[in-house]
mmCIF file of C-alpha atoms in Angstrom:
data_model
loop_
_atom_site.group_PDB
_atom_site.id
_atom_site.type_symbol
_atom_site.label_atom_id
_atom_site.label_comp_id
_atom_site.label_asym_id
_atom_site.label_seq_id
_atom_site.Cartn_x
_atom_site.Cartn_y
_atom_site.Cartn_z
ATOM 1 C CA UNK A 1 -7.043 22.361 -22.390
ATOM 2 C CA UNK A 2 -6.803 20.642 -25.725
ATOM 3 C CA UNK A 3 -10.062 19.656 -27.467
ATOM 4 C CA UNK A 4 -8.980 16.075 -27.557
ATOM 5 C CA UNK A 5 -8.135 16.031 -23.983
ATOM 6 C CA UNK A 6 -11.711 17.441 -22.919
ATOM 7 C CA UNK A 7 -13.450 14.787 -25.338
ATOM 8 C CA UNK A 8 -11.247 12.093 -23.433
ATOM 9 C CA UNK A 9 -12.292 13.259 -20.058
ATOM 10 C CA UNK A 10 -16.040 13.755 -20.905
ATOM 11 C CA UNK A 11 -16.050 10.216 -22.509
ATOM 12 C CA UNK A 12 -14.213 8.238 -19.952
ATOM 13 C CA UNK A 13 -16.295 9.058 -16.777
ATOM 14 C CA UNK A 14 -19.872 8.121 -15.989
ATOM 15 C CA UNK A 15 -22.322 11.017 -16.381
ATOM 16 C CA UNK A 16 -24.250 12.126 -13.269
ATOM 17 C CA UNK A 17 -27.563 10.856 -13.150
ATOM 18 C CA UNK A 18 -30.286 8.656 -11.194
ATOM 19 C CA UNK A 19 -29.768 5.038 -10.313
ATOM 20 C CA UNK A 20 -31.695 3.790 -13.416
ATOM 21 C CA UNK A 21 -29.332 5.784 -15.824
ATOM 22 C CA UNK A 22 -26.330 3.887 -14.337
ATOM 23 C CA UNK A 23 -28.041 0.415 -14.449
ATOM 24 C CA UNK A 24 -28.465 0.913 -18.180
ATOM 25 C CA UNK A 25 -24.667 1.420 -18.701
ATOM 26 C CA UNK A 26 -23.793 -1.941 -20.223
ATOM 27 C CA UNK A 27 -20.863 -4.183 -18.694
ATOM 28 C CA UNK A 28 -19.370 -4.046 -22.079
ATOM 29 C CA UNK A 29 -19.399 0.029 -21.838
ATOM 30 C CA UNK A 30 -18.035 0.004 -18.496
ATOM 31 C CA UNK A 31 -15.298 -2.427 -19.365
ATOM 32 C CA UNK A 32 -14.564 -0.167 -22.648
ATOM 33 C CA UNK A 33 -14.331 3.016 -20.336
ATOM 34 C CA UNK A 34 -12.387 1.276 -17.521
ATOM 35 C CA UNK A 35 -9.646 0.067 -20.058
ATOM 36 C CA UNK A 36 -9.132 3.274 -21.821
ATOM 37 C CA UNK A 37 -8.982 5.235 -18.347
ATOM 38 C CA UNK A 38 -6.311 3.058 -17.232
ATOM 39 C CA UNK A 39 -4.484 3.292 -20.480
ATOM 40 C CA UNK A 40 -4.298 7.032 -19.774
ATOM 41 C CA UNK A 41 -3.272 6.231 -16.410
ATOM 42 C CA UNK A 42 -0.477 3.957 -17.409
ATOM 43 C CA UNK A 43 0.692 6.777 -19.625
ATOM 44 C CA UNK A 44 0.954 9.339 -16.976
ATOM 45 C CA UNK A 45 3.020 7.042 -14.489
ATOM 46 C CA UNK A 46 6.283 8.854 -15.021
ATOM 47 C CA UNK A 47 4.464 12.333 -14.970
ATOM 48 C CA UNK A 48 2.462 11.794 -11.882
ATOM 49 C CA UNK A 49 4.904 9.712 -9.319
ATOM 50 C CA UNK A 50 8.439 10.673 -8.062
ATOM 51 C CA UNK A 51 11.034 8.574 -9.932
ATOM 52 C CA UNK A 52 13.979 9.222 -7.868
ATOM 53 C CA UNK A 53 15.811 7.127 -5.170
ATOM 54 C CA UNK A 54 13.942 8.434 -1.828
ATOM 55 C CA UNK A 55 14.755 8.546 1.790
ATOM 56 C CA UNK A 56 11.599 8.564 4.338
ATOM 57 C CA UNK A 57 10.929 8.427 7.832
ATOM 58 C CA UNK A 58 7.975 6.352 8.692
ATOM 59 C CA UNK A 59 5.898 4.860 11.402
ATOM 60 C CA UNK A 60 5.292 0.979 11.057
ATOM 61 C CA UNK A 61 3.000 -1.303 13.444
ATOM 62 C CA UNK A 62 2.256 -4.793 13.361
ATOM 63 C CA UNK A 63 0.057 -7.203 15.371
ATOM 64 C CA UNK A 64 -0.689 -10.878 15.663
ATOM 65 C CA UNK A 65 -4.035 -11.912 17.058
ATOM 66 C CA UNK A 66 -6.802 -14.385 16.817
ATOM 67 C CA UNK A 67 -10.515 -13.866 16.933
ATOM 68 C CA UNK A 68 -10.462 -13.504 20.689
ATOM 69 C CA UNK A 69 -7.222 -11.949 21.674
ATOM 70 C CA UNK A 70 -4.032 -10.259 20.701
ATOM 71 C CA UNK A 71 -0.723 -12.199 21.238
ATOM 72 C CA UNK A 72 1.772 -9.559 19.907
ATOM 73 C CA UNK A 73 1.858 -5.682 19.274
ATOM 74 C CA UNK A 74 4.965 -3.967 18.181
ATOM 75 C CA UNK A 75 5.706 -0.341 16.444
ATOM 76 C CA UNK A 76 8.725 1.179 15.358
ATOM 77 C CA UNK A 77 9.955 4.575 13.926
ATOM 78 C CA UNK A 78 12.067 3.606 10.738
ATOM 79 C CA UNK A 79 14.392 4.769 8.255
ATOM 80 C CA UNK A 80 13.131 3.950 4.648
ATOM 81 C CA UNK A 81 15.137 4.087 1.495
ATOM 82 C CA UNK A 82 13.376 3.352 -1.670
ATOM 83 C CA UNK A 83 15.076 2.643 -5.063
ATOM 84 C CA UNK A 84 14.461 4.588 -7.958
ATOM 85 C CA UNK A 85 11.157 3.699 -9.616
ATOM 86 C CA UNK A 86 12.699 2.495 -12.815
ATOM 87 C CA UNK A 87 14.382 -0.362 -11.131
ATOM 88 C CA UNK A 88 12.334 -3.540 -11.456
ATOM 89 C CA UNK A 89 14.412 -5.753 -9.239
ATOM 90 C CA UNK A 90 15.281 -3.841 -5.934
ATOM 91 C CA UNK A 91 12.984 -3.657 -2.870
ATOM 92 C CA UNK A 92 12.944 -0.971 -0.491
ATOM 93 C CA UNK A 93 15.296 -1.411 2.523
ATOM 94 C CA UNK A 94 14.209 -0.678 6.068
ATOM 95 C CA UNK A 95 16.204 0.231 9.297
ATOM 96 C CA UNK A 96 14.457 0.731 12.717
ATOM 97 C CA UNK A 97 15.427 3.958 14.356
ATOM 98 C CA UNK A 98 13.645 2.988 17.654
ATOM 99 C CA UNK A 99 11.015 0.263 18.422
ATOM 100 C CA UNK A 100 9.257 -1.232 21.093
ATOM 101 C CA UNK A 101 6.795 -4.220 21.437
ATOM 102 C CA UNK A 102 4.210 -5.670 23.837
ATOM 103 C CA UNK A 103 3.910 -9.693 23.953
ATOM 104 C CA UNK A 104 0.743 -10.913 25.776
ATOM 105 C CA UNK A 105 1.159 -14.614 24.518
ATOM 106 C CA UNK A 106 4.522 -16.278 23.129
ATOM 107 C CA UNK A 107 4.413 -16.449 19.237
ATOM 108 C CA UNK A 108 7.088 -18.660 17.335
ATOM 109 C CA UNK A 109 9.282 -16.327 15.296
ATOM 110 C CA UNK A 110 8.426 -18.318 12.296
ATOM 111 C CA UNK A 111 4.570 -16.937 13.022
ATOM 112 C CA UNK A 112 5.781 -13.303 12.675
ATOM 113 C CA UNK A 113 5.730 -11.228 9.653
ATOM 114 C CA UNK A 114 9.084 -11.350 7.721
ATOM 115 C CA UNK A 115 9.915 -8.620 4.965
ATOM 116 C CA UNK A 116 6.538 -7.080 5.161
ATOM 117 C CA UNK A 117 7.727 -3.674 5.972
ATOM 118 C CA UNK A 118 9.891 -3.641 2.764
ATOM 119 C CA UNK A 119 6.986 -4.797 0.489
ATOM 120 C CA UNK A 120 4.821 -2.244 2.012
ATOM 121 C CA UNK A 121 7.078 0.703 1.465
ATOM 122 C CA UNK A 122 7.075 0.265 -2.312
ATOM 123 C CA UNK A 123 3.842 0.841 -4.021
ATOM 124 C CA UNK A 124 2.101 -1.675 -6.305
ATOM 125 C CA UNK A 125 2.506 0.920 -9.221
ATOM 126 C CA UNK A 126 6.474 0.195 -9.100
ATOM 127 C CA UNK A 127 6.874 -3.146 -6.944
ATOM 128 C CA UNK A 128 8.610 -5.791 -8.677
ATOM 129 C CA UNK A 129 6.302 -8.170 -10.483
ATOM 130 C CA UNK A 130 3.276 -6.196 -9.369
ATOM 131 C CA UNK A 131 -0.049 -6.773 -11.099
ATOM 132 C CA UNK A 132 0.340 -3.017 -12.389
ATOM 133 C CA UNK A 133 4.013 -3.816 -13.768
ATOM 134 C CA UNK A 134 3.876 -3.150 -17.658
ATOM 135 C CA UNK A 135 4.278 -7.026 -18.182
ATOM 136 C CA UNK A 136 1.379 -7.997 -16.162
ATOM 137 C CA UNK A 137 -1.313 -5.324 -16.486
ATOM 138 C CA UNK A 138 -2.843 -6.836 -19.503
ATOM 139 C CA UNK A 139 -3.613 -9.882 -17.646
ATOM 140 C CA UNK A 140 -6.439 -8.071 -16.184
ATOM 141 C CA UNK A 141 -9.941 -6.537 -16.848
ATOM 142 C CA UNK A 142 -10.506 -2.945 -15.786
ATOM 143 C CA UNK A 143 -14.069 -1.745 -15.549
ATOM 144 C CA UNK A 144 -15.202 1.690 -14.550
ATOM 145 C CA UNK A 145 -17.638 1.101 -11.529
ATOM 146 C CA UNK A 146 -18.735 4.373 -10.117
ATOM 147 C CA UNK A 147 -17.726 8.045 -9.195
ATOM 148 C CA UNK A 148 -16.673 8.790 -5.668
ATOM 149 C CA UNK A 149 -14.468 11.223 -3.714
ATOM 150 C CA UNK A 150 -11.173 10.807 -1.754
ATOM 151 C CA UNK A 151 -9.365 13.544 0.281
ATOM 152 C CA UNK A 152 -11.524 16.170 -1.548
ATOM 153 C CA UNK A 153 -10.870 15.189 -5.129
ATOM 154 C CA UNK A 154 -13.288 13.608 -7.529
ATOM 155 C CA UNK A 155 -12.369 10.087 -8.360
ATOM 156 C CA UNK A 156 -13.071 7.335 -10.713
ATOM 157 C CA UNK A 157 -13.605 3.894 -9.003
ATOM 158 C CA UNK A 158 -12.055 1.130 -11.194
ATOM 159 C CA UNK A 159 -12.671 -2.560 -10.453
ATOM 160 C CA UNK A 160 -10.226 -5.041 -11.936
ATOM 161 C CA UNK A 161 -9.972 -8.881 -11.940
ATOM 162 C CA UNK A 162 -8.055 -11.403 -13.922
ATOM 163 C CA UNK A 163 -8.841 -11.917 -17.482
ATOM 164 C CA UNK A 164 -6.422 -14.605 -18.049
ATOM 165 C CA UNK A 165 -5.206 -17.688 -15.719
ATOM 166 C CA UNK A 166 -2.072 -15.691 -15.256
ATOM 167 C CA UNK A 167 -3.823 -12.795 -13.272
ATOM 168 C CA UNK A 168 -3.164 -13.086 -9.424
ATOM 169 C CA UNK A 169 -5.163 -10.324 -8.165
ATOM 170 C CA UNK A 170 -8.483 -8.328 -8.022
ATOM 171 C CA UNK A 171 -9.734 -5.089 -6.286
ATOM 172 C CA UNK A 172 -10.517 -1.411 -6.849
ATOM 173 C CA UNK A 173 -8.275 1.395 -8.038
ATOM 174 C CA UNK A 174 -9.404 5.084 -7.416
ATOM 175 C CA UNK A 175 -8.215 7.515 -10.054
ATOM 176 C CA UNK A 176 -8.216 11.231 -9.678
ATOM 177 C CA UNK A 177 -10.204 12.778 -12.372
ATOM 178 C CA UNK A 178 -7.904 15.693 -13.078
ATOM 179 C CA UNK A 179 -4.397 14.301 -13.085
ATOM 180 C CA UNK A 180 -5.399 10.599 -13.880
ATOM 181 C CA UNK A 181 -3.365 9.498 -11.013
ATOM 182 C CA UNK A 182 -4.162 6.464 -8.677
ATOM 183 C CA UNK A 183 -4.685 7.812 -5.331
ATOM 184 C CA UNK A 184 -5.827 4.629 -3.651
ATOM 185 C CA UNK A 185 -5.525 1.007 -4.152
ATOM 186 C CA UNK A 186 -7.679 -1.755 -2.479
ATOM 187 C CA UNK A 187 -6.703 -5.189 -3.582
ATOM 188 C CA UNK A 188 -6.951 -8.911 -2.535
ATOM 189 C CA UNK A 189 -4.279 -11.236 -3.752
ATOM 190 C CA UNK A 190 -5.889 -14.563 -4.997
ATOM 191 C CA UNK A 191 -4.738 -17.215 -2.448
ATOM 192 C CA UNK A 192 -6.794 -20.210 -3.228
ATOM 193 C CA UNK A 193 -3.822 -22.523 -3.707
ATOM 194 C CA UNK A 194 -1.610 -21.063 -0.984
ATOM 195 C CA UNK A 195 -0.421 -22.977 1.713
ATOM 196 C CA UNK A 196 0.390 -19.818 3.974
ATOM 197 C CA UNK A 197 -2.419 -17.583 3.608
ATOM 198 C CA UNK A 198 -6.337 -17.951 3.748
ATOM 199 C CA UNK A 199 -6.991 -14.475 2.686
ATOM 200 C CA UNK A 200 -5.163 -11.301 2.023
ATOM 201 C CA UNK A 201 -6.123 -7.702 1.789
ATOM 202 C CA UNK A 202 -3.993 -4.460 1.031
ATOM 203 C CA UNK A 203 -4.844 -0.853 0.912
ATOM 204 C CA UNK A 204 -2.425 1.954 -0.447
ATOM 205 C CA UNK A 205 -3.138 5.676 -0.284
ATOM 206 C CA UNK A 206 -1.072 8.371 -2.310
ATOM 207 C CA UNK A 207 -0.787 12.020 -1.530
ATOM 208 C CA UNK A 208 0.175 14.951 -3.806
ATOM 209 C CA UNK A 209 3.530 16.546 -2.353
ATOM 210 C CA UNK A 210 6.145 18.752 -3.885
ATOM 211 C CA UNK A 211 4.862 18.241 -7.446
ATOM 212 C CA UNK A 212 4.172 14.396 -7.629
ATOM 213 C CA UNK A 213 2.146 11.662 -5.824
ATOM 214 C CA UNK A 214 3.788 9.577 -3.392
ATOM 215 C CA UNK A 215 2.897 6.491 -1.321
ATOM 216 C CA UNK A 216 1.929 7.649 2.233
ATOM 217 C CA UNK A 217 -0.439 5.024 3.872
ATOM 218 C CA UNK A 218 -0.291 1.387 3.795
ATOM 219 C CA UNK A 219 -2.371 -1.293 5.526
ATOM 220 C CA UNK A 220 -1.978 -5.200 5.292
ATOM 221 C CA UNK A 221 -4.500 -7.806 6.840
ATOM 222 C CA UNK A 222 -3.919 -11.385 6.345
ATOM 223 C CA UNK A 223 -5.397 -14.768 7.861
ATOM 224 C CA UNK A 224 -3.140 -17.561 8.089
ATOM 225 C CA UNK A 225 -4.120 -20.718 6.223
ATOM 226 C CA UNK A 226 -2.424 -23.357 8.631
ATOM 227 C CA UNK A 227 -2.947 -21.475 12.040
ATOM 228 C CA UNK A 228 -5.652 -19.235 13.616
ATOM 229 C CA UNK A 229 -3.574 -16.070 13.364
ATOM 230 C CA UNK A 230 -4.778 -12.883 11.994
ATOM 231 C CA UNK A 231 -1.992 -10.392 10.763
ATOM 232 C CA UNK A 232 -2.347 -6.591 10.613
ATOM 233 C CA UNK A 233 0.338 -4.091 9.375
ATOM 234 C CA UNK A 234 0.176 -0.278 9.074
ATOM 235 C CA UNK A 235 3.174 1.686 7.496
ATOM 236 C CA UNK A 236 2.697 5.599 7.502
ATOM 237 C CA UNK A 237 5.639 7.496 5.748
ATOM 238 C CA UNK A 238 6.456 11.030 5.570
ATOM 239 C CA UNK A 239 9.718 13.393 5.325
ATOM 240 C CA UNK A 240 10.546 13.039 1.563
ATOM 241 C CA UNK A 241 13.972 13.368 0.585
ATOM 242 C CA UNK A 242 15.643 12.460 -2.713
ATOM 243 C CA UNK A 243 18.964 10.789 -2.420
ATOM 244 C CA UNK A 244 21.564 9.926 -4.921
ATOM 245 C CA UNK A 245 22.580 6.505 -3.201
ATOM 246 C CA UNK A 246 21.593 4.517 -0.178
ATOM 247 C CA UNK A 247 23.920 4.774 2.853
ATOM 248 C CA UNK A 248 26.512 2.012 3.128
ATOM 249 C CA UNK A 249 26.795 2.308 7.134
ATOM 250 C CA UNK A 250 23.108 1.679 7.744
ATOM 251 C CA UNK A 251 22.289 -1.588 9.163
ATOM 252 C CA UNK A 252 19.040 -2.710 7.239
ATOM 253 C CA UNK A 253 16.766 -5.388 8.445
ATOM 254 C CA UNK A 254 16.998 -8.658 6.149
ATOM 255 C CA UNK A 255 13.617 -10.052 4.899
ATOM 256 C CA UNK A 256 14.112 -13.336 6.867
ATOM 257 C CA UNK A 257 14.689 -11.638 10.024
ATOM 258 C CA UNK A 258 11.575 -10.133 12.284
ATOM 259 C CA UNK A 259 11.616 -6.207 12.073
ATOM 260 C CA UNK A 260 11.118 -6.048 15.728
ATOM 261 C CA UNK A 261 13.463 -8.761 16.946
ATOM 262 C CA UNK A 262 15.441 -6.545 19.244
ATOM 263 C CA UNK A 263 12.652 -4.295 20.193
ATOM 264 C CA UNK A 264 12.163 -3.171 23.676
ATOM 265 C CA UNK A 265 9.218 -3.999 25.699
ATOM 266 C CA UNK A 266 8.925 -0.247 27.171
ATOM 267 C CA UNK A 267 5.864 1.997 26.883
ATOM 268 C CA UNK A 268 6.655 5.600 27.763
ATOM 269 C CA UNK A 269 6.270 8.915 25.903
ATOM 270 C CA UNK A 270 10.060 9.099 25.337
ATOM 271 C CA UNK A 271 9.494 6.801 22.387
ATOM 272 C CA UNK A 272 8.088 9.790 20.427
ATOM 273 C CA UNK A 273 10.871 12.587 21.103
ATOM 274 C CA UNK A 274 12.019 13.907 18.035
ATOM 275 C CA UNK A 275 9.303 12.297 15.958
ATOM 276 C CA UNK A 276 6.184 14.261 16.922
ATOM 277 C CA UNK A 277 5.541 14.972 13.035
ATOM 278 C CA UNK A 278 4.587 11.314 12.709
ATOM 279 C CA UNK A 279 2.561 10.875 15.842
ATOM 280 C CA UNK A 280 0.490 13.950 14.633
ATOM 281 C CA UNK A 281 -0.322 12.071 11.562
ATOM 282 C CA UNK A 282 -1.694 9.105 13.434
ATOM 283 C CA UNK A 283 -5.294 8.542 14.955
ATOM 284 C CA UNK A 284 -5.236 7.753 18.788
ATOM 285 C CA UNK A 285 -6.133 4.221 18.037
ATOM 286 C CA UNK A 286 -3.243 3.406 15.904
ATOM 287 C CA UNK A 287 -0.699 3.912 18.892
ATOM 288 C CA UNK A 288 0.401 0.680 20.502
ATOM 289 C CA UNK A 289 -1.135 0.423 24.072
ATOM 290 C CA UNK A 290 -0.269 -1.962 27.013
ATOM 291 C CA UNK A 291 -3.866 -2.932 27.318
ATOM 292 C CA UNK A 292 -4.679 -6.651 27.571
ATOM 293 C CA UNK A 293 -7.011 -8.251 24.713
#
């Protein structure tokens, strides 16, 4: 390891010590370390992440509920095509392979999530107009907050918030200390003036596979501003495959159409036939069930 790299690593992370030592680390120093660390993270985007067009198979689930009961549950096995990460305009394309749902109380179509799976399939690192996009990232302050562990690796926790009125998001970024790759992001878009949302929370998790990091787990939670609904969605992706182009004969779901519009109301084990590899990656509580809530 080059000497300047070693000095950079030693200088960026908070030294181990007692609580009093960490309290003495001034806000200015934490901000300086956070900004410097994130510059290294940004410089390594093209090294740490897969850049090609990708075809994945995933499991997607969404629900609509209120504080007392669940209105709607749906899940599907989906084909996912993610554009080249150099593209700043394309969104991911989603096509359901099989889908099922349970409706406990009727919900208007306008109250269902639209286009959410497409947004979730493309990470904040590459999503068009993201807070981490090259033209937007300088609207934020990044402050080194703590050290933690994630999936067995040591990570630095970076807290970020808008530094200018243009910033639209706040949250935490977890950075692997060896690779300088973002391995987890927790963030909340600022929706104070929104007429649709009262609050929103996103979580993205990345896994190192085949020499690069890829987005594998995403969770969305939102609360409506003009209704009492709570929205939850989970996307888990697997089976990485690089493709030269998207298939022309596949029927992708448009963003203005509910993903599960044609889903069947059937709950049996045949749903998982051919996709046991996805089921094995899920916790039991993540499965759709027919229990009343």
